Amino acid sequence: MRIRAGFTLGYECAQPTPMLLMLDVHPSRQRDLVTEQVLRFDRDVQARSYTDGFGNRCTRILAPPGTVHVSTRFEIRDSGAPDTVNWNAIQHEVQDLPDDVLVYLLGSRYCDTDRLASFAWSQFGHTAPGWGRVQAICDYVHNHIAFNYQNADSTRSAHGGWTDRTGVCRDFAHLAVTLCRCMNVPARYCTGYLGDIGVPPSASPMDFSAWFEAYLGGRWYTFDARHNFPRIGRILMATGRDATDVALSTNFGQALLKHFEVETWEVADAM
């Protein structure tokens, strides 16, 4: 299947403002692109790309005073298969984990493992290690947090989501990631596109989505505590310890988001 996706974002700056953008399709999905995916600006902006320590493609710009729009539109090929489910995937002993995976056991800005470790072990200590344990965490988070766009809070940590019991997709992901790490399951935060493909269309405006991956059986598997069932058509943009590492934009100065438009839908294959 083919998916058409893209966005237009508008930022207003009072003065020249350095910005870090993480808006490209993840390098692991570049080979699936049917059309070129390029960031375009409606102002004269110098942009430079690089790959960060998590393997994400990033763009550095100096946004000019006033409003600048950045956009992209592209098509990408997808298998059309739902997220992989493998109930036989094992949980590794910590001493057997690859060195580069260990960082995903540690607490981070939004994943405050120190505040949830005791609860995690009391709630999930009886579960069998492996896929079932991660799924039990997803089930708990899915039932514990009520999704509500009006209750979005960019400063809310996993513990905050646990106590507030409300939030958006990032809050589901942060809490699930944190509980996994507390149980010695490496977990990393993911962001990207997730359109209404294979599910009834939502009345809410389209947005980027957050989910997570857990390291089991020698590889990373996708989990989504918000939707809590295998979905079709995810387009990964970035992975990291939490939302700090994969923010759409990081502004080194004041930059107001004035326009936000995201689109993702399935398109018919050309005959």
PDB file of C-alpha atoms in Angstrom:
ATOM      1  CA  MET A   1       0.000   0.000   0.000  1.00  0.00           C
ATOM      2  CA  ARG A   2       0.983   3.653  -0.415  1.00  0.00           C
ATOM      3  CA  ILE A   3       0.514   6.427   2.110  1.00  0.00           C
ATOM      4  CA  ARG A   4       0.541  10.135   1.389  1.00  0.00           C
ATOM      5  CA  ALA A   5       1.675  12.256   4.312  1.00  0.00           C
ATOM      6  CA  GLY A   6       3.000  15.669   5.170  1.00  0.00           C
ATOM      7  CA  PHE A   7       2.552  18.818   7.204  1.00  0.00           C
ATOM      8  CA  THR A   8       2.737  22.597   7.276  1.00  0.00           C
ATOM      9  CA  LEU A   9       4.004  24.281  10.432  1.00  0.00           C
ATOM     10  CA  GLY A  10       4.264  28.021  10.973  1.00  0.00           C
ATOM     11  CA  TYR A  11       6.544  29.666  13.550  1.00  0.00           C
ATOM     12  CA  GLU A  12       6.604  33.331  14.530  1.00  0.00           C
ATOM     13  CA  CYS A  13       9.884  34.740  15.852  1.00  0.00           C
ATOM     14  CA  ALA A  14      10.562  38.238  17.199  1.00  0.00           C
ATOM     15  CA  GLN A  15      14.246  38.017  16.252  1.00  0.00           C
ATOM     16  CA  PRO A  16      16.603  35.612  14.450  1.00  0.00           C
ATOM     17  CA  THR A  17      16.141  32.350  16.372  1.00  0.00           C
ATOM     18  CA  PRO A  18      18.242  29.176  16.132  1.00  0.00           C
ATOM     19  CA  MET A  19      15.995  26.116  15.865  1.00  0.00           C
ATOM     20  CA  LEU A  20      16.504  22.372  15.791  1.00  0.00           C
ATOM     21  CA  LEU A  21      13.879  20.531  13.723  1.00  0.00           C
ATOM     22  CA  MET A  22      13.174  16.791  13.782  1.00  0.00           C
ATOM     23  CA  LEU A  23      10.667  16.574  10.932  1.00  0.00           C
ATOM     24  CA  ASP A  24      12.165  14.073   8.497  1.00  0.00           C
ATOM     25  CA  VAL A  25      11.127  10.485   7.988  1.00  0.00           C
ATOM     26  CA  HIS A  26      13.405   8.222  10.045  1.00  0.00           C
ATOM     27  CA  PRO A  27      16.429   6.832   8.127  1.00  0.00           C
ATOM     28  CA  SER A  28      15.050   3.308   8.590  1.00  0.00           C
ATOM     29  CA  ARG A  29      12.063   4.249   6.399  1.00  0.00           C
ATOM     30  CA  GLN A  30      13.951   6.239   3.740  1.00  0.00           C
ATOM     31  CA  ARG A  31      14.134   3.220   1.433  1.00  0.00           C
ATOM     32  CA  ASP A  32      10.321   3.044   1.417  1.00  0.00           C
ATOM     33  CA  LEU A  33       9.842   6.547   0.031  1.00  0.00           C
ATOM     34  CA  VAL A  34       8.072   6.643  -3.334  1.00  0.00           C
ATOM     35  CA  THR A  35       8.633  10.386  -3.726  1.00  0.00           C
ATOM     36  CA  GLU A  36      11.357  12.576  -2.321  1.00  0.00           C
ATOM     37  CA  GLN A  37      10.755  13.920   1.189  1.00  0.00           C
ATOM     38  CA  VAL A  38      12.219  17.427   1.471  1.00  0.00           C
ATOM     39  CA  LEU A  39      11.660  20.190   4.013  1.00  0.00           C
ATOM     40  CA  ARG A  40      10.583  23.395   2.289  1.00  0.00           C
ATOM     41  CA  PHE A  41      10.560  26.895   3.758  1.00  0.00           C
ATOM     42  CA  ASP A  42       8.557  29.897   2.524  1.00  0.00           C
ATOM     43  CA  ARG A  43      11.354  32.266   3.555  1.00  0.00           C
ATOM     44  CA  ASP A  44      15.037  32.381   2.749  1.00  0.00           C
ATOM     45  CA  VAL A  45      16.322  29.991   5.418  1.00  0.00           C
ATOM     46  CA  GLN A  46      19.687  28.284   5.572  1.00  0.00           C
ATOM     47  CA  ALA A  47      19.252  24.692   6.691  1.00  0.00           C
ATOM     48  CA  ARG A  48      21.814  22.042   7.560  1.00  0.00           C
ATOM     49  CA  SER A  49      21.080  18.398   8.323  1.00  0.00           C
ATOM     50  CA  TYR A  50      22.905  15.946  10.559  1.00  0.00           C
ATOM     51  CA  THR A  51      22.279  12.621  12.321  1.00  0.00           C
ATOM     52  CA  ASP A  52      21.997  12.723  16.108  1.00  0.00           C
ATOM     53  CA  GLY A  53      23.222  10.172  18.663  1.00  0.00           C
ATOM     54  CA  PHE A  54      19.953   8.214  18.456  1.00  0.00           C
ATOM     55  CA  GLY A  55      20.137   7.829  14.671  1.00  0.00           C
ATOM     56  CA  ASN A  56      17.519  10.471  13.880  1.00  0.00           C
ATOM     57  CA  ARG A  57      17.808  12.903  10.996  1.00  0.00           C
ATOM     58  CA  CYS A  58      17.793  16.485  12.303  1.00  0.00           C
ATOM     59  CA  THR A  59      17.805  19.932  10.673  1.00  0.00           C
ATOM     60  CA  ARG A  60      19.384  23.104  12.061  1.00  0.00           C
ATOM     61  CA  ILE A  61      18.074  26.491  10.935  1.00  0.00           C
ATOM     62  CA  LEU A  62      18.253  30.135  11.908  1.00  0.00           C
ATOM     63  CA  ALA A  63      14.622  31.259  11.684  1.00  0.00           C
ATOM     64  CA  PRO A  64      14.268  34.885  10.514  1.00  0.00           C
ATOM     65  CA  PRO A  65      12.175  37.492  12.352  1.00  0.00           C
ATOM     66  CA  GLY A  66       8.488  37.254  11.505  1.00  0.00           C
ATOM     67  CA  THR A  67       6.616  34.129  10.433  1.00  0.00           C
ATOM     68  CA  VAL A  68       8.254  31.241   8.622  1.00  0.00           C
ATOM     69  CA  HIS A  69       6.449  28.139   7.379  1.00  0.00           C
ATOM     70  CA  VAL A  70       8.090  24.748   6.961  1.00  0.00           C
ATOM     71  CA  SER A  71       6.327  21.991   5.045  1.00  0.00           C
ATOM     72  CA  THR A  72       6.738  18.664   3.315  1.00  0.00           C
ATOM     73  CA  ARG A  73       4.548  16.331   1.251  1.00  0.00           C
ATOM     74  CA  PHE A  74       5.555  12.824   0.218  1.00  0.00           C
ATOM     75  CA  GLU A  75       4.362   9.310  -0.565  1.00  0.00           C
ATOM     76  CA  ILE A  76       5.746   6.212   1.085  1.00  0.00           C
ATOM     77  CA  ARG A  77       5.214   2.517   0.517  1.00  0.00           C
ATOM     78  CA  ASP A  78       4.073   0.404   3.458  1.00  0.00           C
ATOM     79  CA  SER A  79       3.534  -3.329   3.867  1.00  0.00           C
ATOM     80  CA  GLY A  80      -0.038  -2.758   5.047  1.00  0.00           C
ATOM     81  CA  ALA A  81       0.583  -5.246   7.837  1.00  0.00           C
ATOM     82  CA  PRO A  82      -0.378  -4.382  11.419  1.00  0.00           C
ATOM     83  CA  ASP A  83       2.218  -4.003  14.159  1.00  0.00           C
ATOM     84  CA  THR A  84       4.036  -7.285  14.822  1.00  0.00           C
ATOM     85  CA  VAL A  85       2.863  -9.335  17.809  1.00  0.00           C
ATOM     86  CA  ASN A  86       5.206 -11.992  19.224  1.00  0.00           C
ATOM     87  CA  TRP A  87       4.106 -13.534  22.496  1.00  0.00           C
ATOM     88  CA  ASN A  88       7.258 -15.681  22.491  1.00  0.00           C
ATOM     89  CA  ALA A  89       9.625 -12.686  22.603  1.00  0.00           C
ATOM     90  CA  ILE A  90      11.753 -13.019  25.712  1.00  0.00           C
ATOM     91  CA  GLN A  91      12.933 -10.406  28.199  1.00  0.00           C
ATOM     92  CA  HIS A  92      16.725 -10.316  28.415  1.00  0.00           C
ATOM     93  CA  GLU A  93      18.649 -10.298  31.648  1.00  0.00           C
ATOM     94  CA  VAL A  94      20.224  -6.869  32.115  1.00  0.00           C
ATOM     95  CA  GLN A  95      23.740  -8.312  31.955  1.00  0.00           C
ATOM     96  CA  ASP A  96      22.952  -9.769  28.519  1.00  0.00           C
ATOM     97  CA  LEU A  97      21.721  -6.554  26.913  1.00  0.00           C
ATOM     98  CA  PRO A  98      23.785  -4.850  24.181  1.00  0.00           C
ATOM     99  CA  ASP A  99      25.707  -1.820  25.425  1.00  0.00           C
ATOM    100  CA  ASP A 100      23.773   0.644  23.267  1.00  0.00           C
ATOM    101  CA  VAL A 101      20.445  -0.561  24.685  1.00  0.00           C
ATOM    102  CA  LEU A 102      21.289   0.089  28.341  1.00  0.00           C
ATOM    103  CA  VAL A 103      20.478   3.813  28.099  1.00  0.00           C
ATOM    104  CA  TYR A 104      16.826   2.844  27.588  1.00  0.00           C
ATOM    105  CA  LEU A 105      16.697   1.412  31.101  1.00  0.00           C
ATOM    106  CA  LEU A 106      17.611   4.732  32.688  1.00  0.00           C
ATOM    107  CA  GLY A 107      15.365   7.502  33.928  1.00  0.00           C
ATOM    108  CA  SER A 108      15.100  10.603  31.744  1.00  0.00           C
ATOM    109  CA  ARG A 109      13.447  14.047  31.654  1.00  0.00           C
ATOM    110  CA  TYR A 110       9.874  12.759  31.281  1.00  0.00           C
ATOM    111  CA  CYS A 111      10.404   9.167  32.399  1.00  0.00           C
ATOM    112  CA  ASP A 112      10.923   9.521  36.148  1.00  0.00           C
ATOM    113  CA  THR A 113      11.601   5.886  37.007  1.00  0.00           C
ATOM    114  CA  ASP A 114      12.656   6.733  40.551  1.00  0.00           C
ATOM    115  CA  ARG A 115       9.111   7.859  41.379  1.00  0.00           C
ATOM    116  CA  LEU A 116       7.356   4.832  39.888  1.00  0.00           C
ATOM    117  CA  ALA A 117       9.710   1.902  40.587  1.00  0.00           C
ATOM    118  CA  SER A 118       7.994   0.721  43.780  1.00  0.00           C
ATOM    119  CA  PHE A 119       4.559   0.885  42.186  1.00  0.00           C
ATOM    120  CA  ALA A 120       5.776  -0.898  39.051  1.00  0.00           C
ATOM    121  CA  TRP A 121       7.153  -3.865  40.974  1.00  0.00           C
ATOM    122  CA  SER A 122       4.045  -4.142  43.154  1.00  0.00           C
ATOM    123  CA  GLN A 123       1.774  -3.973  40.088  1.00  0.00           C
ATOM    124  CA  PHE A 124       3.736  -6.068  37.561  1.00  0.00           C
ATOM    125  CA  GLY A 125       6.205  -8.100  39.613  1.00  0.00           C
ATOM    126  CA  HIS A 126       3.946 -11.151  39.362  1.00  0.00           C
ATOM    127  CA  THR A 127       3.841 -11.091  35.560  1.00  0.00           C
ATOM    128  CA  ALA A 128       6.014 -13.434  33.516  1.00  0.00           C
ATOM    129  CA  PRO A 129       8.996 -11.616  31.946  1.00  0.00           C
ATOM    130  CA  GLY A 130       8.717 -11.007  28.233  1.00  0.00           C
ATOM    131  CA  TRP A 131       5.972  -9.924  25.856  1.00  0.00           C
ATOM    132  CA  GLY A 132       3.201 -10.609  28.352  1.00  0.00           C
ATOM    133  CA  ARG A 133       4.731  -8.233  30.878  1.00  0.00           C
ATOM    134  CA  VAL A 134       4.954  -5.370  28.364  1.00  0.00           C
ATOM    135  CA  GLN A 135       1.391  -6.055  27.220  1.00  0.00           C
ATOM    136  CA  ALA A 136       0.209  -6.002  30.844  1.00  0.00           C
ATOM    137  CA  ILE A 137       1.830  -2.570  31.188  1.00  0.00           C
ATOM    138  CA  CYS A 138       0.089  -1.369  28.016  1.00  0.00           C
ATOM    139  CA  ASP A 139      -3.258  -2.674  29.283  1.00  0.00           C
ATOM    140  CA  TYR A 140      -2.788  -0.867  32.579  1.00  0.00           C
ATOM    141  CA  VAL A 141      -1.774   2.454  30.996  1.00  0.00           C
ATOM    142  CA  HIS A 142      -4.548   2.240  28.394  1.00  0.00           C
ATOM    143  CA  ASN A 143      -7.151   1.861  31.148  1.00  0.00           C
ATOM    144  CA  HIS A 144      -5.530   4.275  33.593  1.00  0.00           C
ATOM    145  CA  ILE A 145      -5.214   7.401  31.414  1.00  0.00           C
ATOM    146  CA  ALA A 146      -8.178   9.089  29.719  1.00  0.00           C
ATOM    147  CA  PHE A 147      -7.265  10.630  26.361  1.00  0.00           C
ATOM    148  CA  ASN A 148      -8.200  14.316  26.131  1.00  0.00           C
ATOM    149  CA  TYR A 149      -6.594  16.907  23.826  1.00  0.00           C
ATOM    150  CA  GLN A 150      -7.745  19.658  26.173  1.00  0.00           C
ATOM    151  CA  ASN A 151      -5.578  18.219  28.945  1.00  0.00           C
ATOM    152  CA  ALA A 152      -2.288  18.268  27.033  1.00  0.00           C
ATOM    153  CA  ASP A 153       0.616  19.543  29.136  1.00  0.00           C
ATOM    154  CA  SER A 154       4.111  19.717  27.666  1.00  0.00           C
ATOM    155  CA  THR A 155       5.660  19.685  31.153  1.00  0.00           C
ATOM    156  CA  ARG A 156       3.853  16.556  32.419  1.00  0.00           C
ATOM    157  CA  SER A 157       6.125  13.637  33.277  1.00  0.00           C
ATOM    158  CA  ALA A 158       5.195   9.958  33.462  1.00  0.00           C
ATOM    159  CA  HIS A 159       4.510  10.319  37.171  1.00  0.00           C
ATOM    160  CA  GLY A 160       2.319  13.322  36.398  1.00  0.00           C
ATOM    161  CA  GLY A 161       0.350  11.281  33.873  1.00  0.00           C
ATOM    162  CA  TRP A 162      -0.021   8.533  36.434  1.00  0.00           C
ATOM    163  CA  THR A 163      -1.409  10.896  39.059  1.00  0.00           C
ATOM    164  CA  ASP A 164      -3.474  13.104  36.697  1.00  0.00           C
ATOM    165  CA  ARG A 165      -4.913  10.089  34.827  1.00  0.00           C
ATOM    166  CA  THR A 166      -5.468  12.193  31.722  1.00  0.00           C
ATOM    167  CA  GLY A 167      -3.442  13.396  28.768  1.00  0.00           C
ATOM    168  CA  VAL A 168      -2.543  12.799  25.129  1.00  0.00           C
ATOM    169  CA  CYS A 169      -0.567  10.124  23.284  1.00  0.00           C
ATOM    170  CA  ARG A 170       2.778  11.316  24.658  1.00  0.00           C
ATOM    171  CA  ASP A 171       1.495  10.776  28.212  1.00  0.00           C
ATOM    172  CA  PHE A 172       0.491   7.189  27.420  1.00  0.00           C
ATOM    173  CA  ALA A 173       3.910   6.574  25.874  1.00  0.00           C
ATOM    174  CA  HIS A 174       5.863   8.186  28.716  1.00  0.00           C
ATOM    175  CA  LEU A 175       4.060   6.200  31.404  1.00  0.00           C
ATOM    176  CA  ALA A 176       4.387   2.894  29.547  1.00  0.00           C
ATOM    177  CA  VAL A 177       8.075   3.519  28.789  1.00  0.00           C
ATOM    178  CA  THR A 178       8.746   4.364  32.431  1.00  0.00           C
ATOM    179  CA  LEU A 179       6.972   1.305  33.799  1.00  0.00           C
ATOM    180  CA  CYS A 180       8.853  -0.921  31.336  1.00  0.00           C
ATOM    181  CA  ARG A 181      12.184   0.541  32.412  1.00  0.00           C
ATOM    182  CA  CYS A 182      11.248   0.052  36.064  1.00  0.00           C
ATOM    183  CA  MET A 183      10.745  -3.642  35.230  1.00  0.00           C
ATOM    184  CA  ASN A 184      14.146  -3.842  33.464  1.00  0.00           C
ATOM    185  CA  VAL A 185      12.632  -3.863  29.966  1.00  0.00           C
ATOM    186  CA  PRO A 186      14.468  -1.391  27.686  1.00  0.00           C
ATOM    187  CA  ALA A 187      11.945   0.987  26.142  1.00  0.00           C
ATOM    188  CA  ARG A 188      12.283   3.985  23.853  1.00  0.00           C
ATOM    189  CA  TYR A 189       9.887   6.757  22.865  1.00  0.00           C
ATOM    190  CA  CYS A 190       8.792   7.071  19.218  1.00  0.00           C
ATOM    191  CA  THR A 191       7.104   9.796  17.231  1.00  0.00           C
ATOM    192  CA  GLY A 192       5.717   9.835  13.714  1.00  0.00           C
ATOM    193  CA  TYR A 193       2.633   9.707  11.526  1.00  0.00           C
ATOM    194  CA  LEU A 194      -0.316   7.413  12.269  1.00  0.00           C
ATOM    195  CA  GLY A 195      -3.327   8.013  10.045  1.00  0.00           C
ATOM    196  CA  ASP A 196      -6.804   6.536  10.320  1.00  0.00           C
ATOM    197  CA  ILE A 197      -5.908   3.535   8.173  1.00  0.00           C
ATOM    198  CA  GLY A 198      -7.810   0.336   8.881  1.00  0.00           C
ATOM    199  CA  VAL A 199      -9.836   2.052  11.607  1.00  0.00           C
ATOM    200  CA  PRO A 200     -12.930   4.321  11.604  1.00  0.00           C
ATOM    201  CA  PRO A 201     -11.946   7.934  10.807  1.00  0.00           C
ATOM    202  CA  SER A 202     -11.569  10.249  13.769  1.00  0.00           C
ATOM    203  CA  ALA A 203     -13.412  13.574  13.969  1.00  0.00           C
ATOM    204  CA  SER A 204     -10.392  15.187  15.631  1.00  0.00           C
ATOM    205  CA  PRO A 205      -7.879  17.157  13.526  1.00  0.00           C
ATOM    206  CA  MET A 206      -4.965  15.025  12.338  1.00  0.00           C
ATOM    207  CA  ASP A 207      -1.816  15.187  14.463  1.00  0.00           C
ATOM    208  CA  PHE A 208       1.521  13.490  14.849  1.00  0.00           C
ATOM    209  CA  SER A 209       1.447  10.460  17.128  1.00  0.00           C
ATOM    210  CA  ALA A 210       3.588   8.997  19.907  1.00  0.00           C
ATOM    211  CA  TRP A 211       4.103   5.332  20.722  1.00  0.00           C
ATOM    212  CA  PHE A 212       7.034   3.284  22.061  1.00  0.00           C
ATOM    213  CA  GLU A 213       9.263   0.339  21.332  1.00  0.00           C
ATOM    214  CA  ALA A 214      10.397  -2.351  23.766  1.00  0.00           C
ATOM    215  CA  TYR A 215      13.559  -4.413  23.336  1.00  0.00           C
ATOM    216  CA  LEU A 216      12.605  -8.094  23.534  1.00  0.00           C
ATOM    217  CA  GLY A 217      14.079 -11.185  21.939  1.00  0.00           C
ATOM    218  CA  GLY A 218      17.018  -9.303  20.436  1.00  0.00           C
ATOM    219  CA  ARG A 219      15.042  -6.611  18.575  1.00  0.00           C
ATOM    220  CA  TRP A 220      12.762  -3.603  19.017  1.00  0.00           C
ATOM    221  CA  TYR A 221       8.986  -4.182  18.891  1.00  0.00           C
ATOM    222  CA  THR A 222       6.270  -1.538  18.534  1.00  0.00           C
ATOM    223  CA  PHE A 223       3.740  -1.025  21.331  1.00  0.00           C
ATOM    224  CA  ASP A 224       1.029   1.624  21.623  1.00  0.00           C
ATOM    225  CA  ALA A 225      -0.560   2.063  25.039  1.00  0.00           C
ATOM    226  CA  ARG A 226      -3.032   4.663  23.817  1.00  0.00           C
ATOM    227  CA  HIS A 227      -4.699   2.565  21.097  1.00  0.00           C
ATOM    228  CA  ASN A 228      -3.592  -0.777  22.576  1.00  0.00           C
ATOM    229  CA  PHE A 229      -4.076  -2.883  19.466  1.00  0.00           C
ATOM    230  CA  PRO A 230      -1.930  -3.435  16.356  1.00  0.00           C
ATOM    231  CA  ARG A 231      -2.257  -0.548  13.902  1.00  0.00           C
ATOM    232  CA  ILE A 232      -1.492  -0.205  10.200  1.00  0.00           C
ATOM    233  CA  GLY A 233       0.589   2.447   8.485  1.00  0.00           C
ATOM    234  CA  ARG A 234       2.915   3.923  11.092  1.00  0.00           C
ATOM    235  CA  ILE A 235       5.596   6.186   9.607  1.00  0.00           C
ATOM    236  CA  LEU A 236       8.429   6.572  12.085  1.00  0.00           C
ATOM    237  CA  MET A 237      10.151   9.952  12.346  1.00  0.00           C
ATOM    238  CA  ALA A 238      12.358   9.667  15.433  1.00  0.00           C
ATOM    239  CA  THR A 239      13.192   7.609  18.528  1.00  0.00           C
ATOM    240  CA  GLY A 240      14.794   8.641  21.807  1.00  0.00           C
ATOM    241  CA  ARG A 241      14.680   8.434  25.566  1.00  0.00           C
ATOM    242  CA  ASP A 242      11.524  10.553  25.762  1.00  0.00           C
ATOM    243  CA  ALA A 243       9.822  13.517  24.071  1.00  0.00           C
ATOM    244  CA  THR A 244      12.835  15.753  24.738  1.00  0.00           C
ATOM    245  CA  ASP A 245      14.954  13.785  22.263  1.00  0.00           C
ATOM    246  CA  VAL A 246      12.332  13.736  19.492  1.00  0.00           C
ATOM    247  CA  ALA A 247      10.686  17.172  19.775  1.00  0.00           C
ATOM    248  CA  LEU A 248       9.376  18.445  16.438  1.00  0.00           C
ATOM    249  CA  SER A 249      11.162  21.718  17.127  1.00  0.00           C
ATOM    250  CA  THR A 250      13.561  22.910  19.796  1.00  0.00           C
ATOM    251  CA  ASN A 251      13.826  26.690  19.905  1.00  0.00           C
ATOM    252  CA  PHE A 252      16.808  28.568  21.306  1.00  0.00           C
ATOM    253  CA  GLY A 253      14.776  31.719  21.832  1.00  0.00           C
ATOM    254  CA  GLN A 254      11.097  32.608  21.559  1.00  0.00           C
ATOM    255  CA  ALA A 255       9.270  30.963  18.649  1.00  0.00           C
ATOM    256  CA  LEU A 256       5.481  30.708  18.705  1.00  0.00           C
ATOM    257  CA  LEU A 257       3.742  27.914  16.807  1.00  0.00           C
ATOM    258  CA  LYS A 258       1.126  29.808  14.790  1.00  0.00           C
ATOM    259  CA  HIS A 259       0.070  27.179  12.247  1.00  0.00           C
ATOM    260  CA  PHE A 260      -0.189  23.380  12.572  1.00  0.00           C
ATOM    261  CA  GLU A 261      -1.493  21.076   9.866  1.00  0.00           C
ATOM    262  CA  VAL A 262      -0.759  17.356   9.466  1.00  0.00           C
ATOM    263  CA  GLU A 263      -2.132  14.930   6.893  1.00  0.00           C
ATOM    264  CA  THR A 264      -1.841  11.164   6.471  1.00  0.00           C
ATOM    265  CA  TRP A 265      -3.993   8.887   4.340  1.00  0.00           C
ATOM    266  CA  GLU A 266      -3.837   5.812   2.131  1.00  0.00           C
ATOM    267  CA  VAL A 267      -3.747   6.354  -1.618  1.00  0.00           C
ATOM    268  CA  ALA A 268      -4.541   3.872  -4.364  1.00  0.00           C
ATOM    269  CA  ASP A 269      -1.582   2.264  -6.114  1.00  0.00           C
ATOM    270  CA  ALA A 270      -1.104   3.399  -9.696  1.00  0.00           C
ATOM    271  CA  MET A 271      -2.173   0.834 -12.261  1.00  0.00           C
TER     272      MET A 271
END
